[in-house]
Amino acid sequence: MTTIPAYHPVSAPDYLPQKQLRELQSQRLQRMVKRAYENVELYRTRMTEKGVTPDDIRTIDDIVKLPFTMKNDLRDTYPYGLFASPLNEVVRLHASSGTTGKPIVVGYTKEDVDVWDEVVARCLVGYGVTDADIVQVAYGYGLFTGGLGLHGGASKLGCTVVPISGGNTERQLMLMRDFHVTCVGCTPSYFVHIIDKALQMGINMRDFPIKFGAFGAEPWSEEVRHYIEEQAGIKAFNIYGLSEICGPGVGAECCFQDGMHIFEDHFYPEIIDPATGEALPDGTEGELVLSTLSKDAMPMLRYRTRDITTIDVEPCACGRTIRRIRPIRRRSDDMLIIRGVNVFPSQIETGILRVDGASPHFQIVLDKGPDGLDRIEVRVEATPDAVDDTVASVEQFQKKIQHSISQIIGLSVKVTLVQPYTIGRSEGKMNRVVDNRNK
Ligand code: AMP
Ligand code: ZN
């Protein structure tokens, strides 16, 4: 049975009555739009083109009148073109390189950093973390928002923070044990790597006092959650965010681990059809669009995240009134088109981990066969539990995984078991796809 953590005042906005929340959102949106229109040329031009002025925005429902903002807009205005505050009021810069091209730059005023700390603290409170917890921040510190984001929220809550950053896995394990760490934050793929390292060193992570994991910055499946929870004896919670909006802390699971609550007093979520841009009703799957309602340095109006999810309006058992989104398993731009079929890396992960004893370390390699058709090979690390040294056992295990993946994606795949520890590990976000089709 899930126990609901004690109420903490920092989370008060999570429980606002709907009507009050909508009023707050409406007021904040009006202010945000005015600020963006008056200070940022791109917003003024786009709104003028659409024939909208700040006076047309009276309630939160008017948000659909506003134009979208895209990642390219951040690149095109690099570095400071979307700032609505003068630089002397900007106290922090972060940047994200994303997967392609020039970095995007984001800025925060002192108040923006305070809001960021507050929302991350609200994530942690939802998990059940308190000021008595010792939080090891193994997200990268630096221009990436993960490290400093979690650091700020955990500090705000009064936790003891261990700012180790990513990497040096043996040291991570030593500090977790010696400092009696009770909460760890990093990407889920890095935590899987930490578990692996522990096994290699003969350490059972279930003996550690860790209770909570704050895992995000990349998609991960229920199967990986299950693997982490089993192997490390912790509860693995999802945390969501993106640099353009603030970094981690846009939303997070509560103790029920059933979708991520969006802190919608600061970040307003909508779902649109990614092909047409049309707004879709709650409960429909589509692309998540987020607007900041309080960010002064860099307001984001209707930012197209490319993340695919659904807004869930069902009340949550925890009592929070803010809406939830389903876990994000894919982005509209990480879709692979293989022989015309749409495939997401997360589907492959699910297929692999549905097979007992399979390892979560895998890589997808695409190329073209002699017939010119796309071929997909999935390389999965062998585990001693699953196979012995015989060719027959390897072949049988490969077949099982092959079958499990094909059932999900509807395409035949080649599965190759490779030696343990031969697939690259990541201390941050994992890139699992090698596409040699156009080489
Ligand atoms: P960045 O701004 O570089 O931190 O990247 C943000 C992107 O990371 C988001 O738009 C998502 O695609 C992905 N992301 C962050 N958190 C999660 C999460 N909890 N689950 C799935 N994807 C996530
Ligand atoms: Zn909840």
Short mmCIF file of C-alpha atoms and ligand atoms in Angstrom, two decimals:
data_model
loop_
_atom_site.label_atom_id
_atom_site.label_comp_id
_atom_site.label_asym_id
_atom_site.label_seq_id
_atom_site.Cartn_x
_atom_site.Cartn_y
_atom_site.Cartn_z
CA MET A 1 0.00 0.00 0.00
CA THR A 2 1.26 3.49 -0.81
CA THR A 3 1.56 5.87 2.12
CA ILE A 4 0.90 9.50 1.30
CA PRO A 5 3.85 11.64 2.50
CA ALA A 6 3.19 14.31 5.11
CA TYR A 7 1.91 17.62 3.76
CA HIS A 8 4.58 20.26 3.19
CA PRO A 9 3.72 23.96 2.71
CA VAL A 10 5.91 24.31 -0.39
CA SER A 11 3.38 22.10 -2.19
CA ALA A 12 0.32 24.23 -1.34
CA PRO A 13 -0.28 25.22 -5.01
CA ASP A 14 -0.59 21.52 -5.91
CA TYR A 15 -3.90 21.43 -4.06
CA LEU A 16 -5.59 24.67 -5.24
CA PRO A 17 -9.27 24.30 -6.07
CA GLN A 18 -9.65 24.17 -9.88
CA LYS A 19 -11.44 27.51 -10.13
CA GLN A 20 -8.77 29.30 -8.16
CA LEU A 21 -6.04 27.65 -10.19
CA ARG A 22 -7.64 28.76 -13.47
CA GLU A 23 -7.92 32.33 -12.16
CA LEU A 24 -4.28 32.33 -11.14
CA GLN A 25 -3.27 30.94 -14.53
CA SER A 26 -5.35 33.57 -16.32
CA GLN A 27 -3.78 36.44 -14.37
CA ARG A 28 -0.30 35.09 -14.86
CA LEU A 29 -0.80 34.44 -18.56
CA GLN A 30 -2.01 38.01 -19.13
CA ARG A 31 1.09 39.36 -17.45
CA MET A 32 3.40 36.96 -19.31
CA VAL A 33 1.97 37.79 -22.72
CA LYS A 34 2.24 41.52 -22.07
CA ARG A 35 5.83 41.11 -20.95
CA ALA A 36 6.74 39.01 -23.98
CA TYR A 37 4.98 41.36 -26.41
CA GLU A 38 6.60 44.46 -25.00
CA ASN A 39 10.13 43.11 -24.68
CA VAL A 40 10.68 40.40 -27.27
CA GLU A 41 10.61 41.25 -30.94
CA LEU A 42 9.90 37.70 -32.09
CA TYR A 43 6.73 37.44 -29.97
CA ARG A 44 5.55 40.91 -31.05
CA THR A 45 6.05 40.06 -34.73
CA ARG A 46 4.41 36.65 -34.49
CA MET A 47 1.41 37.99 -32.58
CA THR A 48 1.01 40.85 -35.03
CA GLU A 49 1.08 38.38 -37.92
CA LYS A 50 -1.69 36.43 -36.21
CA GLY A 51 -3.63 39.61 -35.47
CA VAL A 52 -3.45 39.10 -31.69
CA THR A 53 -2.59 41.72 -29.07
CA PRO A 54 -2.11 41.26 -25.31
CA ASP A 55 -5.63 42.68 -24.84
CA ASP A 56 -7.07 39.61 -26.56
CA ILE A 57 -5.72 37.39 -23.79
CA ARG A 58 -8.15 37.57 -20.87
CA THR A 59 -8.39 34.05 -19.56
CA ILE A 60 -6.21 30.98 -19.75
CA ASP A 61 -8.50 29.57 -22.46
CA ASP A 62 -7.41 32.40 -24.77
CA ILE A 63 -3.99 30.77 -24.90
CA VAL A 64 -4.97 28.98 -28.13
CA LYS A 65 -4.97 32.36 -29.90
CA LEU A 66 -1.22 32.68 -29.41
CA PRO A 67 1.36 31.55 -31.96
CA PHE A 68 3.63 28.59 -31.22
CA THR A 69 7.31 28.84 -30.36
CA MET A 70 9.74 26.22 -31.64
CA LYS A 71 13.27 25.10 -30.90
CA ASN A 72 14.47 26.82 -34.06
CA ASP A 73 13.25 30.14 -32.69
CA LEU A 74 15.75 29.75 -29.86
CA ARG A 75 18.52 28.92 -32.31
CA ASP A 76 17.63 31.78 -34.65
CA THR A 77 17.67 34.32 -31.82
CA TYR A 78 20.87 32.93 -30.26
CA PRO A 79 22.00 33.87 -27.70
CA TYR A 80 19.77 36.48 -26.05
CA GLY A 81 17.05 37.30 -28.59
CA LEU A 82 14.18 35.86 -26.53
CA PHE A 83 15.17 37.51 -23.26
CA ALA A 84 12.55 39.83 -21.80
CA SER A 85 14.81 41.06 -18.99
CA PRO A 86 17.93 43.18 -19.29
CA LEU A 87 21.10 41.16 -18.71
CA ASN A 88 21.81 42.84 -15.40
CA GLU A 89 18.67 41.15 -14.05
CA VAL A 90 19.68 37.78 -15.45
CA VAL A 91 21.56 35.81 -12.80
CA ARG A 92 22.03 32.46 -14.55
CA LEU A 93 22.48 31.03 -18.01
CA HIS A 94 22.11 27.40 -19.06
CA ALA A 95 22.43 25.87 -22.49
CA SER A 96 21.37 22.69 -24.18
CA SER A 97 22.96 21.31 -27.26
CA GLY A 98 20.08 18.95 -27.90
CA THR A 99 20.84 16.35 -30.51
CA THR A 100 21.62 18.63 -33.43
CA GLY A 101 23.16 21.97 -34.21
CA LYS A 102 23.86 25.14 -32.31
CA PRO A 103 23.12 25.26 -28.59
CA ILE A 104 20.07 26.97 -27.25
CA VAL A 105 20.57 29.41 -24.41
CA VAL A 106 18.17 30.02 -21.55
CA GLY A 107 18.30 32.69 -18.84
CA TYR A 108 16.85 33.13 -15.37
CA THR A 109 16.30 36.12 -13.09
CA LYS A 110 16.70 35.69 -9.34
CA GLU A 111 12.92 35.15 -9.09
CA ASP A 112 13.03 32.58 -11.90
CA VAL A 113 15.65 30.60 -10.01
CA ASP A 114 13.46 30.80 -6.88
CA VAL A 115 10.50 29.36 -8.82
CA TRP A 116 12.72 26.63 -10.25
CA ASP A 117 13.93 25.66 -6.77
CA GLU A 118 10.33 25.67 -5.56
CA VAL A 119 9.02 23.35 -8.28
CA VAL A 120 11.86 20.89 -7.85
CA ALA A 121 11.22 20.90 -4.10
CA ARG A 122 7.56 20.13 -4.90
CA CYS A 123 8.71 17.13 -6.99
CA LEU A 124 10.72 15.78 -4.08
CA VAL A 125 7.91 16.35 -1.58
CA GLY A 126 5.65 14.33 -3.88
CA TYR A 127 8.03 11.38 -3.66
CA GLY A 128 8.13 11.61 0.12
CA VAL A 129 11.56 13.24 0.47
CA THR A 130 11.99 15.49 3.53
CA ASP A 131 14.69 17.67 5.05
CA ALA A 132 15.99 14.55 6.78
CA ASP A 133 17.04 13.05 3.45
CA ILE A 134 20.52 12.99 1.96
CA VAL A 135 20.33 13.63 -1.76
CA GLN A 136 23.13 12.60 -4.10
CA VAL A 137 22.93 14.67 -7.27
CA ALA A 138 24.52 12.56 -10.00
CA TYR A 139 23.09 14.59 -12.86
CA GLY A 140 25.76 16.60 -14.64
CA TYR A 141 26.52 20.04 -13.17
CA GLY A 142 27.24 22.75 -15.67
CA LEU A 143 25.30 24.21 -18.55
CA PHE A 144 22.97 21.18 -18.49
CA THR A 145 20.07 22.01 -16.16
CA GLY A 146 19.91 18.61 -14.42
CA GLY A 147 22.59 19.02 -11.76
CA LEU A 148 21.95 22.54 -10.56
CA GLY A 149 18.20 22.07 -10.96
CA LEU A 150 17.94 19.15 -8.59
CA HIS A 151 20.53 20.74 -6.32
CA GLY A 152 18.45 23.90 -5.95
CA GLY A 153 15.23 22.04 -5.17
CA ALA A 154 16.83 19.69 -2.66
CA SER A 155 18.54 22.64 -0.94
CA LYS A 156 15.26 24.55 -0.80
CA LEU A 157 13.66 21.59 0.95
CA GLY A 158 16.52 21.55 3.46
CA CYS A 159 17.94 18.18 2.40
CA THR A 160 21.62 17.41 2.77
CA VAL A 161 22.94 17.68 -0.76
CA VAL A 162 25.86 15.68 -2.15
CA PRO A 163 26.79 17.55 -5.34
CA ILE A 164 28.89 14.82 -6.95
CA SER A 165 27.73 15.38 -10.57
CA GLY A 166 27.84 12.56 -13.12
CA GLY A 167 30.63 10.03 -13.63
CA ASN A 168 33.21 8.23 -11.51
CA THR A 169 30.80 5.43 -10.73
CA GLU A 170 32.89 3.66 -8.11
CA ARG A 171 33.11 6.89 -6.16
CA GLN A 172 29.35 7.38 -6.53
CA LEU A 173 28.85 4.00 -4.88
CA MET A 174 31.35 4.70 -2.12
CA LEU A 175 29.68 7.99 -1.21
CA MET A 176 26.18 6.50 -1.39
CA ARG A 177 27.23 3.96 1.19
CA ASP A 178 29.49 6.09 3.42
CA PHE A 179 27.22 9.16 3.48
CA HIS A 180 24.06 7.06 4.01
CA VAL A 181 22.47 8.60 0.94
CA THR A 182 18.68 8.17 0.85
CA CYS A 183 17.82 9.77 -2.50
CA VAL A 184 19.72 9.70 -5.80
CA GLY A 185 19.04 11.79 -8.89
CA CYS A 186 20.46 10.96 -12.33
CA THR A 187 19.32 9.73 -15.71
CA PRO A 188 17.71 6.29 -15.51
CA SER A 189 20.30 4.89 -17.93
CA TYR A 190 23.10 6.09 -15.67
CA PHE A 191 21.45 4.49 -12.64
CA VAL A 192 21.22 1.20 -14.52
CA HIS A 193 24.95 1.56 -15.12
CA ILE A 194 25.56 2.26 -11.40
CA ILE A 195 23.63 -0.93 -10.52
CA ASP A 196 25.77 -2.84 -12.97
CA LYS A 197 28.98 -1.49 -11.55
CA ALA A 198 27.84 -2.45 -8.07
CA LEU A 199 27.12 -6.01 -9.20
CA GLN A 200 30.55 -6.15 -10.80
CA MET A 201 32.13 -5.02 -7.52
CA GLY A 202 30.14 -7.57 -5.56
CA ILE A 203 28.00 -4.88 -3.90
CA ASN A 204 24.30 -5.45 -3.33
CA MET A 205 22.62 -2.06 -3.65
CA ARG A 206 19.65 -3.37 -1.72
CA ASP A 207 21.86 -3.09 1.37
CA PHE A 208 22.16 0.67 0.88
CA PRO A 209 19.74 3.01 2.67
CA ILE A 210 18.58 4.64 -0.61
CA LYS A 211 14.79 4.98 -0.71
CA PHE A 212 14.10 7.33 -3.62
CA GLY A 213 15.41 7.81 -7.13
CA ALA A 214 14.62 11.00 -9.10
CA PHE A 215 15.10 9.84 -12.66
CA GLY A 216 14.50 11.85 -15.79
CA ALA A 217 16.00 13.79 -18.68
CA GLU A 218 15.30 10.89 -21.08
CA PRO A 219 12.48 8.45 -21.83
CA TRP A 220 12.45 5.19 -19.85
CA SER A 221 10.02 2.32 -19.71
CA GLU A 222 8.02 0.65 -16.93
CA GLU A 223 10.30 -2.34 -17.42
CA VAL A 224 13.37 -0.26 -16.55
CA ARG A 225 11.56 1.12 -13.52
CA HIS A 226 10.84 -2.40 -12.41
CA TYR A 227 14.45 -3.45 -13.00
CA ILE A 228 15.83 -0.52 -10.98
CA GLU A 229 13.36 -0.99 -8.14
CA GLU A 230 14.12 -4.69 -7.90
CA GLN A 231 17.88 -4.42 -8.19
CA ALA A 232 18.39 -1.45 -5.91
CA GLY A 233 15.45 -1.87 -3.54
CA ILE A 234 14.27 1.72 -4.03
CA LYS A 235 11.25 3.52 -5.45
CA ALA A 236 12.10 4.97 -8.83
CA PHE A 237 10.26 8.22 -9.57
CA ASN A 238 9.97 10.10 -12.81
CA ILE A 239 10.91 13.78 -13.07
CA TYR A 240 10.31 15.75 -16.24
CA GLY A 241 11.59 19.00 -17.59
CA LEU A 242 13.30 20.75 -20.44
CA SER A 243 15.76 23.61 -20.59
CA GLU A 244 13.45 25.84 -22.61
CA ILE A 245 10.87 25.87 -19.80
CA CYS A 246 13.19 25.81 -16.75
CA GLY A 247 14.94 22.43 -16.62
CA PRO A 248 13.86 19.57 -14.34
CA GLY A 249 10.78 20.31 -12.27
CA VAL A 250 8.15 20.99 -14.91
CA GLY A 251 6.42 17.90 -13.59
CA ALA A 252 6.96 14.79 -11.51
CA GLU A 253 5.26 11.70 -10.23
CA CYS A 254 3.77 11.65 -6.77
CA CYS A 255 3.94 8.69 -4.40
CA PHE A 256 1.38 6.84 -6.57
CA GLN A 257 3.77 6.76 -9.57
CA ASP A 258 0.86 7.08 -11.94
CA GLY A 259 1.67 9.89 -14.35
CA MET A 260 3.50 13.14 -13.71
CA HIS A 261 1.76 16.11 -12.11
CA ILE A 262 2.55 19.29 -14.03
CA PHE A 263 3.14 22.34 -11.84
CA GLU A 264 0.56 24.15 -13.87
CA ASP A 265 0.50 27.27 -11.73
CA HIS A 266 3.86 27.98 -13.44
CA PHE A 267 3.80 25.87 -16.63
CA TYR A 268 0.58 25.53 -18.60
CA PRO A 269 0.25 22.29 -20.60
CA GLU A 270 -1.71 21.73 -23.80
CA ILE A 271 -1.80 18.83 -26.23
CA ILE A 272 -1.84 19.41 -29.97
CA ASP A 273 -1.90 17.30 -33.08
CA PRO A 274 1.78 17.40 -34.15
CA ALA A 275 0.83 17.32 -37.82
CA THR A 276 -1.76 20.10 -37.88
CA GLY A 277 -1.08 22.10 -34.71
CA GLU A 278 -4.74 21.76 -33.74
CA ALA A 279 -5.43 21.79 -29.97
CA LEU A 280 -6.68 18.39 -28.75
CA PRO A 281 -8.91 17.71 -25.75
CA ASP A 282 -7.51 16.31 -22.50
CA GLY A 283 -7.24 12.55 -22.65
CA THR A 284 -6.01 12.51 -26.26
CA GLU A 285 -2.45 11.63 -27.15
CA GLY A 286 -0.42 14.25 -28.97
CA GLU A 287 2.47 16.69 -28.68
CA LEU A 288 2.90 18.49 -25.39
CA VAL A 289 2.96 22.29 -25.67
CA LEU A 290 4.05 24.26 -22.62
CA SER A 291 3.77 27.94 -21.72
CA THR A 292 5.60 29.51 -18.81
CA LEU A 293 3.29 31.58 -16.62
CA SER A 294 5.86 33.27 -14.40
CA LYS A 295 9.24 33.16 -16.12
CA ASP A 296 10.53 36.74 -16.38
CA ALA A 297 13.91 36.42 -18.08
CA MET A 298 12.67 34.26 -20.92
CA PRO A 299 8.94 33.80 -21.29
CA MET A 300 8.02 30.80 -23.42
CA LEU A 301 4.65 31.00 -25.10
CA ARG A 302 3.17 27.76 -26.45
CA TYR A 303 6.50 26.01 -26.81
CA ARG A 304 6.28 22.85 -28.90
CA THR A 305 8.21 20.27 -26.88
CA ARG A 306 8.03 17.42 -29.46
CA ASP A 307 7.33 15.15 -26.49
CA ILE A 308 4.37 12.84 -27.04
CA THR A 309 1.97 12.28 -24.15
CA THR A 310 -1.61 12.58 -22.92
CA ILE A 311 -3.06 14.91 -20.28
CA ASP A 312 -4.88 12.93 -17.65
CA VAL A 313 -7.73 14.74 -15.87
CA GLU A 314 -8.74 11.90 -13.58
CA PRO A 315 -8.27 12.98 -9.95
CA CYS A 316 -5.14 11.44 -8.44
CA ALA A 317 -5.35 9.43 -5.23
CA CYS A 318 -2.80 11.81 -3.66
CA GLY A 319 -5.33 14.66 -3.66
CA ARG A 320 -3.36 17.06 -5.87
CA THR A 321 -5.62 19.06 -8.18
CA ILE A 322 -2.95 19.86 -10.77
CA ARG A 323 -3.28 17.69 -13.85
CA ARG A 324 -1.00 14.82 -14.80
CA ILE A 325 0.63 13.75 -18.03
CA ARG A 326 1.34 10.14 -18.92
CA PRO A 327 5.03 9.18 -18.89
CA ILE A 328 6.84 10.36 -22.01
CA ARG A 329 8.07 7.36 -23.94
CA ARG A 330 8.89 9.08 -27.17
CA ARG A 331 9.46 12.35 -28.97
CA SER A 332 7.95 13.11 -32.32
CA ASP A 333 11.53 13.52 -33.56
CA ASP A 334 13.10 10.32 -32.18
CA MET A 335 10.85 8.24 -34.34
CA LEU A 336 12.74 5.89 -36.62
CA ILE A 337 11.12 5.04 -39.90
CA ILE A 338 12.19 1.52 -40.79
CA ARG A 339 10.83 0.10 -44.00
CA GLY A 340 8.08 2.66 -43.67
CA VAL A 341 7.10 1.55 -40.19
CA ASN A 342 7.33 3.99 -37.30
CA VAL A 343 9.49 2.61 -34.50
CA PHE A 344 10.53 4.21 -31.24
CA PRO A 345 13.63 3.14 -29.27
CA SER A 346 11.45 2.78 -26.17
CA GLN A 347 9.43 0.03 -27.90
CA ILE A 348 12.62 -1.92 -28.47
CA GLU A 349 13.59 -1.46 -24.82
CA THR A 350 10.21 -2.80 -23.73
CA GLY A 351 10.56 -5.80 -26.07
CA ILE A 352 13.97 -6.68 -24.67
CA LEU A 353 13.07 -6.33 -21.02
CA ARG A 354 9.94 -8.43 -21.36
CA VAL A 355 12.28 -11.38 -21.72
CA ASP A 356 13.37 -12.76 -18.36
CA GLY A 357 17.04 -12.25 -17.63
CA ALA A 358 17.60 -9.79 -20.51
CA SER A 359 19.97 -6.89 -19.97
CA PRO A 360 18.82 -3.27 -20.32
CA HIS A 361 22.03 -2.43 -22.21
CA PHE A 362 21.30 -2.34 -25.90
CA GLN A 363 22.01 -0.51 -29.10
CA ILE A 364 20.02 -0.21 -32.31
CA VAL A 365 22.00 -0.35 -35.55
CA LEU A 366 20.30 0.48 -38.84
CA ASP A 367 21.69 -0.12 -42.29
CA LYS A 368 20.57 -1.17 -45.75
CA GLY A 369 20.65 -4.75 -46.97
CA PRO A 370 21.85 -5.81 -50.44
CA ASP A 371 18.23 -5.51 -51.60
CA GLY A 372 18.23 -1.84 -50.61
CA LEU A 373 15.78 -2.40 -47.77
CA ASP A 374 16.33 -1.12 -44.24
CA ARG A 375 17.71 -3.62 -41.80
CA ILE A 376 17.53 -3.36 -38.07
CA GLU A 377 19.89 -5.06 -35.72
CA VAL A 378 19.52 -4.86 -31.96
CA ARG A 379 22.67 -5.59 -29.99
CA VAL A 380 21.96 -6.67 -26.46
CA GLU A 381 24.51 -7.50 -23.81
CA ALA A 382 24.45 -11.08 -22.64
CA THR A 383 23.91 -11.77 -18.95
CA PRO A 384 25.38 -14.77 -17.15
CA ASP A 385 21.93 -15.64 -15.77
CA ALA A 386 20.38 -15.92 -19.19
CA VAL A 387 22.88 -17.81 -21.29
CA ASP A 388 25.60 -20.37 -20.79
CA ASP A 389 28.55 -20.88 -23.09
CA THR A 390 26.75 -23.02 -25.64
CA VAL A 391 25.83 -21.72 -29.06
CA ALA A 392 22.38 -23.26 -28.65
CA SER A 393 21.62 -21.27 -25.52
CA VAL A 394 22.78 -17.99 -27.12
CA GLU A 395 20.70 -18.64 -30.21
CA GLN A 396 17.66 -19.54 -28.23
CA PHE A 397 17.92 -16.38 -26.13
CA GLN A 398 18.42 -14.20 -29.21
CA LYS A 399 15.30 -15.74 -30.72
CA LYS A 400 13.25 -15.02 -27.64
CA ILE A 401 14.23 -11.34 -27.69
CA GLN A 402 13.72 -11.18 -31.45
CA HIS A 403 10.20 -12.51 -31.07
CA SER A 404 9.37 -10.17 -28.20
CA ILE A 405 10.53 -7.08 -30.14
CA SER A 406 8.83 -8.14 -33.37
CA GLN A 407 5.55 -8.57 -31.55
CA ILE A 408 5.67 -4.92 -30.52
CA ILE A 409 7.02 -3.22 -33.64
CA GLY A 410 5.62 -5.57 -36.28
CA LEU A 411 8.94 -5.91 -38.10
CA SER A 412 11.48 -8.68 -38.11
CA VAL A 413 14.72 -7.74 -36.40
CA LYS A 414 18.08 -9.33 -35.99
CA VAL A 415 19.15 -9.66 -32.37
CA THR A 416 22.79 -10.19 -31.54
CA LEU A 417 23.99 -10.93 -28.04
CA VAL A 418 27.27 -9.18 -27.35
CA GLN A 419 29.75 -9.51 -24.49
CA PRO A 420 28.87 -7.75 -21.23
CA TYR A 421 30.16 -4.15 -20.97
CA THR A 422 30.79 -3.76 -24.69
CA ILE A 423 27.99 -1.29 -25.33
CA GLY A 424 28.93 2.28 -24.44
CA ARG A 425 27.60 3.65 -21.16
CA SER A 426 26.42 7.18 -20.62
CA GLU A 427 26.71 9.34 -17.55
CA GLY A 428 23.96 11.54 -18.92
CA LYS A 429 21.43 11.05 -21.67
CA MET A 430 21.84 7.86 -23.61
CA ASN A 431 21.89 7.75 -27.40
CA ARG A 432 21.01 4.24 -28.49
CA VAL A 433 20.73 4.53 -32.24
CA VAL A 434 23.45 4.15 -34.86
CA ASP A 435 21.98 4.90 -38.26
CA ASN A 436 24.24 3.77 -41.12
CA ARG A 437 21.51 3.79 -43.75
CA ASN A 438 22.74 6.83 -45.64
CA LYS A 439 26.41 6.09 -45.41
P1 AMP B 1 17.05 19.11 -22.18
O1 AMP B 1 16.42 20.42 -22.35
O2 AMP B 1 18.33 18.96 -22.95
O3 AMP B 1 17.21 18.74 -20.76
O4 AMP B 1 16.09 18.01 -22.80
C1 AMP B 1 14.72 17.98 -22.51
C2 AMP B 1 14.08 16.76 -23.12
O5 AMP B 1 14.47 15.57 -22.41
C3 AMP B 1 12.58 16.75 -23.03
O6 AMP B 1 11.97 17.52 -24.02
C4 AMP B 1 12.27 15.27 -23.17
O7 AMP B 1 12.32 14.86 -24.52
C5 AMP B 1 13.42 14.62 -22.42
N1 AMP B 1 12.99 14.32 -21.03
C6 AMP B 1 13.23 15.02 -19.91
N2 AMP B 1 12.70 14.41 -18.83
C7 AMP B 1 12.08 13.28 -19.27
C8 AMP B 1 11.33 12.22 -18.65
N3 AMP B 1 11.14 12.19 -17.35
N4 AMP B 1 10.84 11.28 -19.47
C9 AMP B 1 11.04 11.29 -20.80
N5 AMP B 1 11.74 12.23 -21.43
C10 AMP B 1 12.26 13.23 -20.69
ZN ZN B 2 -0.76 12.32 -7.40
#
